[in-house]
Amino acid sequence: MDHKVETLISESEIQDRVRSLGRQIEADYHDKPLTILAVLTGSLIMLADLVRRISIPHRIALIQASSYRGATTVATTLVINESFAPDVANRDVLLLDDILDTGQTLTALIRHLADRGARSVRTAVLLRKIGRQEVPIEPDYCGFTIPDVFVVGYGLDFNDDYRHLPYVGVLKEQEVVRDTQLQDS
Ligand code: 5GP
Ligand code: MG
């Protein structure tokens, strides 16, 4: 299965970058009640690596956000499931997502957490895709900037597969087309 994926960011590059993001976060939150709130499912692998690089006390929480784009409209509806998210009132929340693409997911979640009484909300992403952003949002912590390609691995999926890869790669196009056709038939 690995042969379909071309490496874009290697395992060691990711590990180095996550380590330095951890150090930055540790310094920025050393005197704050930090909750790292990871957006399911894509950020799970980074979450596990990142929190082991942060030695200050902090809580770990999970939230699910799925976006649906209607067939006849460009408006995106975000459905938030917070059954695994503890109370964030008066906490300094660091939202962690796998990738900032259009920016809709993180923008909606920031608003949601502010409504829930979070003391502050910042964002961390493994990847930021250039050229697709629809809403103005600057991630506070960003691993890597990538071109407008569909990536998988290190948490990111295609049809719920490839999340386990320890690196980030690009799916070869003919394979994506073939898989999509198989799925449609
Ligand atoms: P947005 O920023 O558009 O609201 O959404 C970001 C979400 O879209 C991510 O959490 C991820 O689930 C999905 N996404 C965007 N680009 C990619 C990509 O290149 N690969 C994968 N696997 N998911 C992506
Ligand atoms: Mg996601």
PDB file of N, CA, C and O in Angstrom, residues 4 27 40 44 51 74-75 88 99 112 116 132 140-142 148 152 163 169 171-172 178 185:
ATOM      1  N   LYS A   4       1.941   3.504  -3.212  1.00  0.00           N
ATOM      2  CA  LYS A   4       1.098   4.496  -3.884  1.00  0.00           C
ATOM      3  C   LYS A   4       1.397   5.912  -3.418  1.00  0.00           C
ATOM      4  O   LYS A   4       0.923   6.860  -3.998  1.00  0.00           O
ATOM      5  N   ALA A  27       6.981  26.913  26.486  1.00  0.00           N
ATOM      6  CA  ALA A  27       7.423  28.238  26.938  1.00  0.00           C
ATOM      7  C   ALA A  27       6.239  29.213  26.993  1.00  0.00           C
ATOM      8  O   ALA A  27       6.086  29.968  27.952  1.00  0.00           O
ATOM      9  N   LEU A  40     -10.651  15.428  16.080  1.00  0.00           N
ATOM     10  CA  LEU A  40     -10.634  14.038  15.588  1.00  0.00           C
ATOM     11  C   LEU A  40     -10.860  13.999  14.076  1.00  0.00           C
ATOM     12  O   LEU A  40     -11.621  14.821  13.567  1.00  0.00           O
ATOM     13  N   LEU A  44      -4.754  12.956  15.708  1.00  0.00           N
ATOM     14  CA  LEU A  44      -4.436  12.027  16.808  1.00  0.00           C
ATOM     15  C   LEU A  44      -2.957  11.658  16.894  1.00  0.00           C
ATOM     16  O   LEU A  44      -2.395  11.573  17.986  1.00  0.00           O
ATOM     17  N   VAL A  51       2.310  15.947  22.802  1.00  0.00           N
ATOM     18  CA  VAL A  51       2.165  16.072  24.264  1.00  0.00           C
ATOM     19  C   VAL A  51       3.354  15.456  25.006  1.00  0.00           C
ATOM     20  O   VAL A  51       3.670  15.877  26.121  1.00  0.00           O
ATOM     21  N   VAL A  74     -22.824  26.686  -1.722  1.00  0.00           N
ATOM     22  CA  VAL A  74     -21.415  26.643  -1.348  1.00  0.00           C
ATOM     23  C   VAL A  74     -21.233  26.785   0.160  1.00  0.00           C
ATOM     24  O   VAL A  74     -20.138  26.671   0.670  1.00  0.00           O
ATOM     25  N   ALA A  75     -22.347  27.027   0.858  1.00  0.00           N
ATOM     26  CA  ALA A  75     -22.240  27.196   2.310  1.00  0.00           C
ATOM     27  C   ALA A  75     -21.858  25.872   2.975  1.00  0.00           C
ATOM     28  O   ALA A  75     -22.346  24.813   2.607  1.00  0.00           O
ATOM     29  N   VAL A  88     -14.226  23.661  29.165  1.00  0.00           N
ATOM     30  CA  VAL A  88     -13.073  24.508  28.818  1.00  0.00           C
ATOM     31  C   VAL A  88     -13.179  25.900  29.438  1.00  0.00           C
ATOM     32  O   VAL A  88     -12.333  26.752  29.186  1.00  0.00           O
ATOM     33  N   ILE A  99      -4.663  19.780   9.462  1.00  0.00           N
ATOM     34  CA  ILE A  99      -4.338  20.628   8.316  1.00  0.00           C
ATOM     35  C   ILE A  99      -5.298  21.802   8.242  1.00  0.00           C
ATOM     36  O   ILE A  99      -6.491  21.652   8.508  1.00  0.00           O
ATOM     37  N   HIS A 112     -16.929  28.606  18.689  1.00  0.00           N
ATOM     38  CA  HIS A 112     -17.625  27.694  19.589  1.00  0.00           C
ATOM     39  C   HIS A 112     -16.980  27.685  20.980  1.00  0.00           C
ATOM     40  O   HIS A 112     -17.668  27.720  21.999  1.00  0.00           O
ATOM     41  N   ARG A 116     -18.152  28.843  24.818  1.00  0.00           N
ATOM     42  CA  ARG A 116     -18.097  27.924  25.968  1.00  0.00           C
ATOM     43  C   ARG A 116     -17.293  28.503  27.133  1.00  0.00           C
ATOM     44  O   ARG A 116     -17.089  27.837  28.133  1.00  0.00           O
ATOM     45  N   ARG A 132      -5.834  27.752  -0.771  1.00  0.00           N
ATOM     46  CA  ARG A 132      -7.203  27.256  -0.671  1.00  0.00           C
ATOM     47  C   ARG A 132      -8.006  27.962   0.423  1.00  0.00           C
ATOM     48  O   ARG A 132      -9.185  27.691   0.618  1.00  0.00           O
ATOM     49  N   ASP A 140      -1.455  29.798  15.090  1.00  0.00           N
ATOM     50  CA  ASP A 140      -0.420  30.290  15.989  1.00  0.00           C
ATOM     51  C   ASP A 140       0.827  29.401  15.935  1.00  0.00           C
ATOM     52  O   ASP A 140       1.937  29.875  16.135  1.00  0.00           O
ATOM     53  N   TYR A 141       0.619  28.114  15.698  1.00  0.00           N
ATOM     54  CA  TYR A 141       1.733  27.177  15.562  1.00  0.00           C
ATOM     55  C   TYR A 141       1.483  26.347  14.308  1.00  0.00           C
ATOM     56  O   TYR A 141       0.393  25.790  14.149  1.00  0.00           O
ATOM     57  N   CYS A 142       2.475  26.294  13.442  1.00  0.00           N
ATOM     58  CA  CYS A 142       2.293  25.567  12.181  1.00  0.00           C
ATOM     59  C   CYS A 142       3.536  24.731  11.904  1.00  0.00           C
ATOM     60  O   CYS A 142       4.656  25.239  11.973  1.00  0.00           O
ATOM     61  N   ASP A 148      -0.914  23.030  -2.853  1.00  0.00           N
ATOM     62  CA  ASP A 148      -2.286  22.524  -2.954  1.00  0.00           C
ATOM     63  C   ASP A 148      -2.304  21.121  -3.561  1.00  0.00           C
ATOM     64  O   ASP A 148      -2.600  20.934  -4.729  1.00  0.00           O
ATOM     65  N   VAL A 152      -1.719  12.467   2.618  1.00  0.00           N
ATOM     66  CA  VAL A 152      -2.142  11.443   3.577  1.00  0.00           C
ATOM     67  C   VAL A 152      -0.966  11.117   4.487  1.00  0.00           C
ATOM     68  O   VAL A 152       0.172  11.483   4.206  1.00  0.00           O
ATOM     69  N   ARG A 163      -3.757   6.616   7.561  1.00  0.00           N
ATOM     70  CA  ARG A 163      -3.475   7.471   8.725  1.00  0.00           C
ATOM     71  C   ARG A 163      -2.221   7.022   9.469  1.00  0.00           C
ATOM     72  O   ARG A 163      -1.567   7.820  10.132  1.00  0.00           O
ATOM     73  N   GLY A 169       2.619  12.088   2.841  1.00  0.00           N
ATOM     74  CA  GLY A 169       2.898  11.867   1.423  1.00  0.00           C
ATOM     75  C   GLY A 169       1.726  12.243   0.546  1.00  0.00           C
ATOM     76  O   GLY A 169       0.613  12.507   1.017  1.00  0.00           O
ATOM     77  N   LEU A 171      -0.773  11.125  -2.478  1.00  0.00           N
ATOM     78  CA  LEU A 171      -1.306   9.937  -3.152  1.00  0.00           C
ATOM     79  C   LEU A 171      -1.132  10.116  -4.647  1.00  0.00           C
ATOM     80  O   LEU A 171      -1.488  11.137  -5.197  1.00  0.00           O
ATOM     81  N   LYS A 172      -0.591   9.089  -5.301  1.00  0.00           N
ATOM     82  CA  LYS A 172      -0.428   9.180  -6.751  1.00  0.00           C
ATOM     83  C   LYS A 172      -1.790   9.231  -7.414  1.00  0.00           C
ATOM     84  O   LYS A 172      -2.687   8.457  -7.066  1.00  0.00           O
ATOM     85  N   ARG A 178      -8.595   5.679  -9.476  1.00  0.00           N
ATOM     86  CA  ARG A 178      -9.052   4.292  -9.539  1.00  0.00           C
ATOM     87  C   ARG A 178      -9.848   3.921  -8.288  1.00  0.00           C
ATOM     88  O   ARG A 178     -10.914   3.352  -8.351  1.00  0.00           O
ATOM     89  N   SER A 185     -18.657   2.458  -7.798  1.00  0.00           N
ATOM     90  CA  SER A 185     -19.344   1.399  -8.554  1.00  0.00           C
ATOM     91  C   SER A 185     -20.049   0.416  -7.638  1.00  0.00           C
ATOM     92  O   SER A 185     -19.841   0.411  -6.436  1.00  0.00           O
TER      93      SER A 185
END
